[in-house]
Coordinates of C-alpha atoms and ligand atoms in Angstrom, one line a residue:
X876 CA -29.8 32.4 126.2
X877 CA -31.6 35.0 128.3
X878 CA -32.1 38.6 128.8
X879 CA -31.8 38.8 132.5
X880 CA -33.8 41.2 134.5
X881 CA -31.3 41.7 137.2
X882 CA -27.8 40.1 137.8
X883 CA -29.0 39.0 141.2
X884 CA -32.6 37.9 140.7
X885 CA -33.3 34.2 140.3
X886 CA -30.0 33.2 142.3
X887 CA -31.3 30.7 145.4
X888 CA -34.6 30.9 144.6
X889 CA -35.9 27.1 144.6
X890 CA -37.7 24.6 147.3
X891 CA -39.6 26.4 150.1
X892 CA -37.7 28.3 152.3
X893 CA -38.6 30.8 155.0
X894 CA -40.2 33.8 154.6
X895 CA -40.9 36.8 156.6
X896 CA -44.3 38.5 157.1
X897 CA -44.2 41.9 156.9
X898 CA -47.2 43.9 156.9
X899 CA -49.2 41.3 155.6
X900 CA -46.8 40.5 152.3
X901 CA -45.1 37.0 152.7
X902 CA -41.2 37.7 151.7
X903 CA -39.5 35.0 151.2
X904 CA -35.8 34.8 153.6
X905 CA -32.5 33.6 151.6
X906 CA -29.5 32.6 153.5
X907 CA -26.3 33.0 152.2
X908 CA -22.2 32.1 153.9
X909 CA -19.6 34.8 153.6
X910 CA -16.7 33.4 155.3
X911 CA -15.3 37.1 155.6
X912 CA -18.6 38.3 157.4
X913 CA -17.4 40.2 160.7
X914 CA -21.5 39.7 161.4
X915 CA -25.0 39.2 160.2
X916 CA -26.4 41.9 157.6
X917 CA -29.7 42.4 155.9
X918 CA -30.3 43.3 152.1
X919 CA -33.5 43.7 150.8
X920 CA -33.4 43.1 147.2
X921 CA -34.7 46.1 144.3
X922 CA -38.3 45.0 144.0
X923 CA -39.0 44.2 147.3
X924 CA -39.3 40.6 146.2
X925 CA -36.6 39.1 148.8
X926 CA -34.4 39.5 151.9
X927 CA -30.5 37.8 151.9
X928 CA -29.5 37.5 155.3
X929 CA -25.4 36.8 154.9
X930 CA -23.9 35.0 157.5
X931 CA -20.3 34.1 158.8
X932 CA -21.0 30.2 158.9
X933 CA -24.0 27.9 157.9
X934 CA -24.3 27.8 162.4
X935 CA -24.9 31.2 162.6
X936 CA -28.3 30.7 160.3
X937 CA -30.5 30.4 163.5
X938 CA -28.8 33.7 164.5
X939 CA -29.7 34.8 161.3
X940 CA -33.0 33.9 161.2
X941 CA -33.6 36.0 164.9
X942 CA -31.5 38.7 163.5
X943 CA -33.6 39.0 160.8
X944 CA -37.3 39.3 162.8
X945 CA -35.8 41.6 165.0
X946 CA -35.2 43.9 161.9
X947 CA -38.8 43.8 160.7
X948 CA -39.1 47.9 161.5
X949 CA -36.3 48.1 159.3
X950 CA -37.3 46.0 156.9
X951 CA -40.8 47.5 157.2
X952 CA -39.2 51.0 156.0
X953 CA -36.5 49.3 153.1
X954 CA -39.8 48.1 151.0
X955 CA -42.0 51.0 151.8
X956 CA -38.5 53.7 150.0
X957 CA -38.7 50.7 147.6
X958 CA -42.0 51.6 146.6
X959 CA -44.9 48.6 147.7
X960 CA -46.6 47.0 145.2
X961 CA -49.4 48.5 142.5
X962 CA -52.4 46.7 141.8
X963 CA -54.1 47.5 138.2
X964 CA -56.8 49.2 140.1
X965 CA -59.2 52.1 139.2
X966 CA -57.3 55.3 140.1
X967 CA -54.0 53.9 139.9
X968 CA -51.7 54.1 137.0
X969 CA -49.0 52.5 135.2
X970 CA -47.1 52.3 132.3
X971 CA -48.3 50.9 128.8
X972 CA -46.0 51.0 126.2
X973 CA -43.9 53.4 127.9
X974 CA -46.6 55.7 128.9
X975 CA -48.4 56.4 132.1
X976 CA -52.1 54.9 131.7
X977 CA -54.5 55.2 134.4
X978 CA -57.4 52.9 135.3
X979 CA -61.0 53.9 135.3
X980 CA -64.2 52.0 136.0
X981 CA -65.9 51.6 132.4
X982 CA -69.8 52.3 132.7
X983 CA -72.0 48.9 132.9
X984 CA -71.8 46.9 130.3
X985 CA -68.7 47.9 128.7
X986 CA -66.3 44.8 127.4
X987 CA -64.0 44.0 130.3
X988 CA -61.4 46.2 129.2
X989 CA -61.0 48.7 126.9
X990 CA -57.9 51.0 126.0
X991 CA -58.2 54.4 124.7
X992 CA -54.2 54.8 124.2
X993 CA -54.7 58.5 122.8
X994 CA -56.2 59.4 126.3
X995 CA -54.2 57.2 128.3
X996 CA -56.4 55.1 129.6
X997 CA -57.7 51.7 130.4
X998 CA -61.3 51.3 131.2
X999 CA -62.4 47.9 133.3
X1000 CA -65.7 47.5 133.9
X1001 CA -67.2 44.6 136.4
X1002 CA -66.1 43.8 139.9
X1003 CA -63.4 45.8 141.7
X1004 CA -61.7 42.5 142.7
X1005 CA -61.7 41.1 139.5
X1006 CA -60.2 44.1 138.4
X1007 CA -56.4 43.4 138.7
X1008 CA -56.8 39.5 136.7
X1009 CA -58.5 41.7 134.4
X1010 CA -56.1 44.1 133.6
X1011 CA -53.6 41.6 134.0
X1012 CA -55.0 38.9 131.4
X1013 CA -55.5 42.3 129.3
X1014 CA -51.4 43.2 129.4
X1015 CA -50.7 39.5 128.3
X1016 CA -52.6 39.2 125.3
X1017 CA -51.8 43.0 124.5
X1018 CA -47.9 41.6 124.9
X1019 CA -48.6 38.5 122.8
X1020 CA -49.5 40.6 120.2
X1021 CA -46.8 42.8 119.8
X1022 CA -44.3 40.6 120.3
X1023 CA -45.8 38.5 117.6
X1024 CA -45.3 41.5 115.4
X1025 CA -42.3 42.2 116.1
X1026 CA -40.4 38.6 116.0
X1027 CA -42.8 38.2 112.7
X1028 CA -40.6 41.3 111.9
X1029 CA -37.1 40.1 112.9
X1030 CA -37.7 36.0 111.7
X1031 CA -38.4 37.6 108.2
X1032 CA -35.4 39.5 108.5
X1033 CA -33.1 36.6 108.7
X1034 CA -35.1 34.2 106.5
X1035 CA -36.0 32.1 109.4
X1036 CA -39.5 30.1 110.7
X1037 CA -41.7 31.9 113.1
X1038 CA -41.1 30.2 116.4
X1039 CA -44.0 29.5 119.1
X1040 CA -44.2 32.5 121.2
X1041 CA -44.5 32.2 124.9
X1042 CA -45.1 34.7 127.0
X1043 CA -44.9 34.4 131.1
X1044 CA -44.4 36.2 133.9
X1045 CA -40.4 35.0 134.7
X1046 CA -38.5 36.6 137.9
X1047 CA -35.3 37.1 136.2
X1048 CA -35.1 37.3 132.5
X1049 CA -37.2 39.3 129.8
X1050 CA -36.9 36.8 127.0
X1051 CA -35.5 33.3 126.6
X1052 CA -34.7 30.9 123.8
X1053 CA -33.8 27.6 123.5
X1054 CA -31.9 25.8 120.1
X1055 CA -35.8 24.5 119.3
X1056 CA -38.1 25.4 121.7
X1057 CA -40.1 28.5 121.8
X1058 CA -39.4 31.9 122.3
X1059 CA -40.2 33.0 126.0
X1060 CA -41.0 36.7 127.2
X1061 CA -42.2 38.3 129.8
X1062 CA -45.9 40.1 129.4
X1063 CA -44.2 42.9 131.4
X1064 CA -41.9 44.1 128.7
X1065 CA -45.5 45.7 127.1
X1066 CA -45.2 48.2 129.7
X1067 CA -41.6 49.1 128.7
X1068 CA -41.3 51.6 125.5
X1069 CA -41.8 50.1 122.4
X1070 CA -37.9 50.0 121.6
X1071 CA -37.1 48.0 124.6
X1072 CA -39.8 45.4 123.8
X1073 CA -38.3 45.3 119.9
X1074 CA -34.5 44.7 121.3
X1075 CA -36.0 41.8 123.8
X1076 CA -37.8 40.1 120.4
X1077 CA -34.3 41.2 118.0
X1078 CA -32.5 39.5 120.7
X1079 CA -34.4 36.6 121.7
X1080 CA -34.8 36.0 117.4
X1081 CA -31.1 36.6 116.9
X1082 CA -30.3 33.5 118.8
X1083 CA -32.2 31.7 116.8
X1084 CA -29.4 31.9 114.4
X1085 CA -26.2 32.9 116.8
X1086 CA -26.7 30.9 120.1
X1087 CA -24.2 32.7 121.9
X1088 CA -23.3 36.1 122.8
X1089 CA -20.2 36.5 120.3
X1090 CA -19.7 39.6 118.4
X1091 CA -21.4 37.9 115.2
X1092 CA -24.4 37.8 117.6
X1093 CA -24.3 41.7 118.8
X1094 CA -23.8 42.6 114.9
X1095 CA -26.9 40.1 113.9
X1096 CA -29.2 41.9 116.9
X1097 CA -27.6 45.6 116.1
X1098 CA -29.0 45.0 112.5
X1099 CA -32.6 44.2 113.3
X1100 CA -33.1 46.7 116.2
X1101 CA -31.5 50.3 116.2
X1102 CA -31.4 51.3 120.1
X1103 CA -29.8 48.4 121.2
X1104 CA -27.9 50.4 123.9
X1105 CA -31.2 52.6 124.9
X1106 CA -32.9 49.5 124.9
X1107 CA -30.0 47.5 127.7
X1108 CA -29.9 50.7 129.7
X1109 CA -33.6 51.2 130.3
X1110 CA -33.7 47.8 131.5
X1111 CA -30.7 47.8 133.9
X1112 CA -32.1 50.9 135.1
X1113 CA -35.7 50.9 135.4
X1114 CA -36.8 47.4 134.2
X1115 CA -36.8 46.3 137.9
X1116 CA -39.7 48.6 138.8
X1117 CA -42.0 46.8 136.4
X1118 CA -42.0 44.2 138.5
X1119 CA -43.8 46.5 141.1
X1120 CA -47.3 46.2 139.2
X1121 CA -49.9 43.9 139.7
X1122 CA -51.7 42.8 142.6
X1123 CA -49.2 40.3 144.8
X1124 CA -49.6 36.2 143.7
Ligands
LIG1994 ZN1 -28.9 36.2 125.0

């Protein structure tokens, strides 16, 4: 059972397919028949992550194909209003538990990377191009930790075993379970505010017990995590954008 990150992210995804270059950012094309079509459209998806060309028939993907590197100016302009990508960089900022952090260069000989959270700010010292792994490596052990508080929190709670924790970088989902498997999250979710992160771990926990999404399971999460609406709001509204962060892999 999964928190998705968006209804249409994940779907086709799979074996190699084609992608488009644009501006230097490999984006990967998916093809998709609409019987009803009158013609070939474009949609470039929230993050900027991939292009669905629909098509009248499976013949017309050629078509589609052309259609679709004719439209690169267009294209070009969708991901730029989309917002490109931001690399954890010195001078750029994101957000860190729900607050806007900026990036400095640390003086030599500082530990790779420190966080001042009163100031808002993370300090990376070393290499510019290392900077981004960095930063990166940073958020995922800074996410490890809090979710391991927080599902410590919620296991206790309902007298269960602390699970393994695994935490990823997913497409579509925030958190994932299986009946005895770990507990998977996404390191982004330490970016979110702190009471979107605790309704991922109350959820993911809560299936642990309620492997479904019945009202007994909605009652069991509502109990370990108050802004359980706040929390599925934020992250049909504005969890997509987290995905803009980080250097491209
Ligand atoms: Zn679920």
């Amino acid at each position: 059972m999964a928190v998705k990150s968006s209804p249409r992210a994940g779907q086709g995804r799979g074996a190699e397919g084609p992608v488009l270059n644009i501006e230097g950012r490999d984006i990967p094309l998916r093809f998709k028949v609409h019987a009803r079509a009158r013609r070939i459209t474009l949609r470039v998806d929230a993050h900027g992550s991939a292009i669905t060309v629909t098509a009248p028939s499976r013949r017309a993907f050629g078509d589609a194909l052309a259609f679709a590197e004719r439209e690169r100016a267009w294209i070009a302009r969708r991901l730029e209003r989309i917002g490109a990508r931001i690399p954890f960089l010195p001078g750029n900022s994101f957000p860190l538990r729900g607050s806007q952090t900026v990036i400095a260069a640390a003086p030599k000989g500082s530990a790779p990377v420190t966080f001042d959270e009163a100031a808002s700010l993370l300090l990376v010292s070393g290499r510019v191009e290392h900077a981004d792994r960095r930063v990166r490596d940073f958020l995922t052990e800074l996410a490890r930790r809090d979710l391991k508080v927080r599902v410590g929190v919620h296991c206790a709670a309902l007298s269960l075993h602390v699970p393994q924790l695994v935490v990823r970088d997913p497409k579509a989902r925030w958190g994932s379970c299986s009946a005895n498997g770990p507990l998977s999250f996404s390191w982004r979710l330490i970016m979110a505010p702190e009471y979107v992160l605790d309704y991922v771990a109350a959820h993911e926990v809560a299936h642990l017990a309620e492997m479904n999404h019945s009202p007994r399971f909605h009652t069991l999460v509502k109990s370990l995590t108050p802004r359980v609406r706040c929390a599925e709001a934020w992250l049909k509204e504005k969890g997509h954008l987290l995905h803009r962060y980080g250097a491209a892999r």
